[in-house]
Amino acid sequence: QTPFAQGPNDTPEDILQRIGEGKFSLDSGNWVSVSPAAKDLVTQMLHLDPGQRLTAAQVANHPWLLHREALPNLRLLLQDASLVKGAITATYRAINHSPRAPNLGPVAASALARRRGKSRPKSSTEV
């Protein structure tokens, strides 16, 4: 199951709210049989604060990957592919159609910076 959308009927607002709040559940479906170390890895990769998320190097050095030979040989039950595809489609649609943040340019290009950059009188008598 996808982390933020549970199915194709989730509204974009619900999905974006879960993403924005960093809310996801690793307690149902196939997650029940997933090891705590794997859940820890996924949780750290989905951290709400990008600065707190694992880097690729940290992921590669996570205990779950380093000790994968000790993992049990379990097969996950396959979910209905249409449900997973629908949840992924709903997530993509929510992100793709959400209001975009304004495109911020360099500070020096702002109108205020340009006004401040104009030559100014050196004293009040030059006005």
PDB file of C-alpha atoms in Angstrom:
ATOM      1  CA  GLN A   1       0.000   0.000   0.000  1.00  0.00           C
ATOM      2  CA  THR A   2       1.225   3.480  -0.704  1.00  0.00           C
ATOM      3  CA  PRO A   3       2.125   5.545   2.346  1.00  0.00           C
ATOM      4  CA  PHE A   4      -0.193   8.520   1.903  1.00  0.00           C
ATOM      5  CA  ALA A   5      -3.092   7.269  -0.234  1.00  0.00           C
ATOM      6  CA  GLN A   6      -5.015   4.165   0.687  1.00  0.00           C
ATOM      7  CA  GLY A   7      -7.001   3.868  -2.499  1.00  0.00           C
ATOM      8  CA  PRO A   8      -8.250   5.517  -5.677  1.00  0.00           C
ATOM      9  CA  ASN A   9     -11.131   7.220  -3.865  1.00  0.00           C
ATOM     10  CA  ASP A  10      -8.946   9.329  -1.563  1.00  0.00           C
ATOM     11  CA  THR A  11      -9.492  13.003  -2.243  1.00  0.00           C
ATOM     12  CA  PRO A  12      -6.521  15.158  -3.269  1.00  0.00           C
ATOM     13  CA  GLU A  13      -7.096  17.260  -0.146  1.00  0.00           C
ATOM     14  CA  ASP A  14      -6.840  14.184   2.108  1.00  0.00           C
ATOM     15  CA  ILE A  15      -3.670  12.975   0.393  1.00  0.00           C
ATOM     16  CA  LEU A  16      -1.990  16.380   0.472  1.00  0.00           C
ATOM     17  CA  GLN A  17      -2.958  16.831   4.112  1.00  0.00           C
ATOM     18  CA  ARG A  18      -1.368  13.475   5.018  1.00  0.00           C
ATOM     19  CA  ILE A  19       1.763  14.374   3.039  1.00  0.00           C
ATOM     20  CA  GLY A  20       1.946  17.846   4.597  1.00  0.00           C
ATOM     21  CA  GLU A  21       1.510  16.475   8.090  1.00  0.00           C
ATOM     22  CA  GLY A  22       3.795  13.512   7.470  1.00  0.00           C
ATOM     23  CA  LYS A  23       0.989  11.156   8.479  1.00  0.00           C
ATOM     24  CA  PHE A  24       1.230   7.591   7.298  1.00  0.00           C
ATOM     25  CA  SER A  25       0.582   4.198   8.795  1.00  0.00           C
ATOM     26  CA  LEU A  26       2.823   1.161   8.780  1.00  0.00           C
ATOM     27  CA  ASP A  27       0.450  -0.930  10.877  1.00  0.00           C
ATOM     28  CA  SER A  28      -1.922  -2.536   8.382  1.00  0.00           C
ATOM     29  CA  GLY A  29      -1.880  -4.715   5.292  1.00  0.00           C
ATOM     30  CA  ASN A  30       1.514  -6.149   4.431  1.00  0.00           C
ATOM     31  CA  TRP A  31       3.144  -3.784   6.925  1.00  0.00           C
ATOM     32  CA  VAL A  32       2.038  -6.148   9.711  1.00  0.00           C
ATOM     33  CA  SER A  33       4.676  -8.671   8.597  1.00  0.00           C
ATOM     34  CA  VAL A  34       7.419  -6.100   7.891  1.00  0.00           C
ATOM     35  CA  SER A  35      10.302  -6.010  10.356  1.00  0.00           C
ATOM     36  CA  PRO A  36      10.780  -3.097  12.762  1.00  0.00           C
ATOM     37  CA  ALA A  37      14.121  -2.306  11.077  1.00  0.00           C
ATOM     38  CA  ALA A  38      12.449  -2.011   7.666  1.00  0.00           C
ATOM     39  CA  LYS A  39       9.716   0.194   9.127  1.00  0.00           C
ATOM     40  CA  ASP A  40      12.402   2.346  10.729  1.00  0.00           C
ATOM     41  CA  LEU A  41      14.096   2.781   7.358  1.00  0.00           C
ATOM     42  CA  VAL A  42      10.850   3.750   5.619  1.00  0.00           C
ATOM     43  CA  THR A  43       9.907   6.132   8.443  1.00  0.00           C
ATOM     44  CA  GLN A  44      13.277   7.891   8.249  1.00  0.00           C
ATOM     45  CA  MET A  45      13.075   8.107   4.444  1.00  0.00           C
ATOM     46  CA  LEU A  46       9.628   9.744   4.673  1.00  0.00           C
ATOM     47  CA  HIS A  47      10.530  12.211   7.447  1.00  0.00           C
ATOM     48  CA  LEU A  48       8.528  15.429   7.109  1.00  0.00           C
ATOM     49  CA  ASP A  49      11.632  17.620   7.461  1.00  0.00           C
ATOM     50  CA  PRO A  50      13.851  17.160   4.377  1.00  0.00           C
ATOM     51  CA  GLY A  51      16.898  17.987   6.493  1.00  0.00           C
ATOM     52  CA  GLN A  52      16.079  15.041   8.756  1.00  0.00           C
ATOM     53  CA  ARG A  53      15.491  12.537   5.940  1.00  0.00           C
ATOM     54  CA  LEU A  54      18.131   9.951   5.276  1.00  0.00           C
ATOM     55  CA  THR A  55      20.594  10.601   2.485  1.00  0.00           C
ATOM     56  CA  ALA A  56      21.292   7.883  -0.080  1.00  0.00           C
ATOM     57  CA  ALA A  57      24.527   7.050   1.760  1.00  0.00           C
ATOM     58  CA  GLN A  58      22.652   6.762   5.068  1.00  0.00           C
ATOM     59  CA  VAL A  59      20.061   4.498   3.445  1.00  0.00           C
ATOM     60  CA  ALA A  60      22.844   2.272   2.082  1.00  0.00           C
ATOM     61  CA  ASN A  61      24.312   2.047   5.598  1.00  0.00           C
ATOM     62  CA  HIS A  62      21.028   1.393   7.389  1.00  0.00           C
ATOM     63  CA  PRO A  63      21.092  -1.829   9.486  1.00  0.00           C
ATOM     64  CA  TRP A  64      18.167  -3.273   7.530  1.00  0.00           C
ATOM     65  CA  LEU A  65      20.228  -3.191   4.332  1.00  0.00           C
ATOM     66  CA  LEU A  66      23.556  -4.029   5.946  1.00  0.00           C
ATOM     67  CA  HIS A  67      22.164  -7.173   7.595  1.00  0.00           C
ATOM     68  CA  ARG A  68      19.783  -8.291   4.869  1.00  0.00           C
ATOM     69  CA  GLU A  69      21.217 -11.822   4.898  1.00  0.00           C
ATOM     70  CA  ALA A  70      19.647 -12.256   8.349  1.00  0.00           C
ATOM     71  CA  LEU A  71      16.178 -11.273   7.159  1.00  0.00           C
ATOM     72  CA  PRO A  72      13.476 -13.947   7.196  1.00  0.00           C
ATOM     73  CA  ASN A  73      12.459 -15.342   3.844  1.00  0.00           C
ATOM     74  CA  LEU A  74       8.843 -14.174   3.837  1.00  0.00           C
ATOM     75  CA  ARG A  75       6.670 -13.426   0.861  1.00  0.00           C
ATOM     76  CA  LEU A  76       4.312 -10.505   1.084  1.00  0.00           C
ATOM     77  CA  LEU A  77       0.731 -11.031   0.078  1.00  0.00           C
ATOM     78  CA  LEU A  78      -0.011  -9.294  -3.163  1.00  0.00           C
ATOM     79  CA  GLN A  79      -2.600  -6.571  -3.002  1.00  0.00           C
ATOM     80  CA  ASP A  80      -5.052  -6.019  -5.763  1.00  0.00           C
ATOM     81  CA  ALA A  81      -2.932  -4.240  -8.374  1.00  0.00           C
ATOM     82  CA  SER A  82      -5.773  -1.924  -9.324  1.00  0.00           C
ATOM     83  CA  LEU A  83      -5.978  -0.623  -5.724  1.00  0.00           C
ATOM     84  CA  VAL A  84      -2.260   0.104  -5.600  1.00  0.00           C
ATOM     85  CA  LYS A  85      -2.322   1.678  -9.058  1.00  0.00           C
ATOM     86  CA  GLY A  86      -5.356   3.748  -8.084  1.00  0.00           C
ATOM     87  CA  ALA A  87      -3.662   4.981  -4.907  1.00  0.00           C
ATOM     88  CA  ILE A  88      -0.518   5.945  -6.826  1.00  0.00           C
ATOM     89  CA  THR A  89      -2.601   7.698  -9.478  1.00  0.00           C
ATOM     90  CA  ALA A  90      -4.561   9.572  -6.790  1.00  0.00           C
ATOM     91  CA  THR A  91      -1.318  10.691  -5.121  1.00  0.00           C
ATOM     92  CA  TYR A  92       0.167  11.858  -8.415  1.00  0.00           C
ATOM     93  CA  ARG A  93      -3.022  13.710  -9.311  1.00  0.00           C
ATOM     94  CA  ALA A  94      -3.111  15.419  -5.899  1.00  0.00           C
ATOM     95  CA  ILE A  95       0.489  16.583  -6.165  1.00  0.00           C
ATOM     96  CA  ASN A  96       0.246  17.537  -9.834  1.00  0.00           C
ATOM     97  CA  HIS A  97      -2.896  19.629  -9.372  1.00  0.00           C
ATOM     98  CA  SER A  98      -2.029  21.263  -6.066  1.00  0.00           C
ATOM     99  CA  PRO A  99      -1.383  25.000  -6.014  1.00  0.00           C
ATOM    100  CA  ARG A 100       2.249  25.640  -6.759  1.00  0.00           C
ATOM    101  CA  ALA A 101       4.475  27.690  -4.499  1.00  0.00           C
ATOM    102  CA  PRO A 102       5.454  31.003  -6.039  1.00  0.00           C
ATOM    103  CA  ASN A 103       8.586  30.941  -8.159  1.00  0.00           C
ATOM    104  CA  LEU A 104      11.046  32.871  -6.055  1.00  0.00           C
ATOM    105  CA  GLY A 105      13.915  34.530  -7.878  1.00  0.00           C
ATOM    106  CA  PRO A 106      17.156  35.919  -6.529  1.00  0.00           C
ATOM    107  CA  VAL A 107      16.782  38.640  -3.913  1.00  0.00           C
ATOM    108  CA  ALA A 108      18.844  41.039  -6.037  1.00  0.00           C
ATOM    109  CA  ALA A 109      16.195  40.851  -8.775  1.00  0.00           C
ATOM    110  CA  SER A 110      13.409  42.147  -6.534  1.00  0.00           C
ATOM    111  CA  ALA A 111      11.944  45.602  -7.041  1.00  0.00           C
ATOM    112  CA  LEU A 112      13.067  46.649  -3.571  1.00  0.00           C
ATOM    113  CA  ALA A 113      16.659  45.614  -4.237  1.00  0.00           C
ATOM    114  CA  ARG A 114      16.638  47.506  -7.539  1.00  0.00           C
ATOM    115  CA  ARG A 115      15.319  50.647  -5.844  1.00  0.00           C
ATOM    116  CA  ARG A 116      17.960  50.380  -3.158  1.00  0.00           C
ATOM    117  CA  GLY A 117      20.638  49.944  -5.803  1.00  0.00           C
ATOM    118  CA  LYS A 118      19.920  53.270  -7.496  1.00  0.00           C
ATOM    119  CA  SER A 119      22.335  56.029  -6.703  1.00  0.00           C
ATOM    120  CA  ARG A 120      21.384  57.884  -3.591  1.00  0.00           C
ATOM    121  CA  PRO A 121      22.357  61.335  -2.478  1.00  0.00           C
ATOM    122  CA  LYS A 122      25.346  61.289  -0.175  1.00  0.00           C
ATOM    123  CA  SER A 123      23.916  63.991   2.084  1.00  0.00           C
ATOM    124  CA  SER A 124      20.655  65.761   2.663  1.00  0.00           C
ATOM    125  CA  THR A 125      21.950  68.879   0.905  1.00  0.00           C
ATOM    126  CA  GLU A 126      22.228  67.019  -2.426  1.00  0.00           C
ATOM    127  CA  VAL A 127      18.490  66.403  -2.556  1.00  0.00           C
TER     128      VAL A 127
END
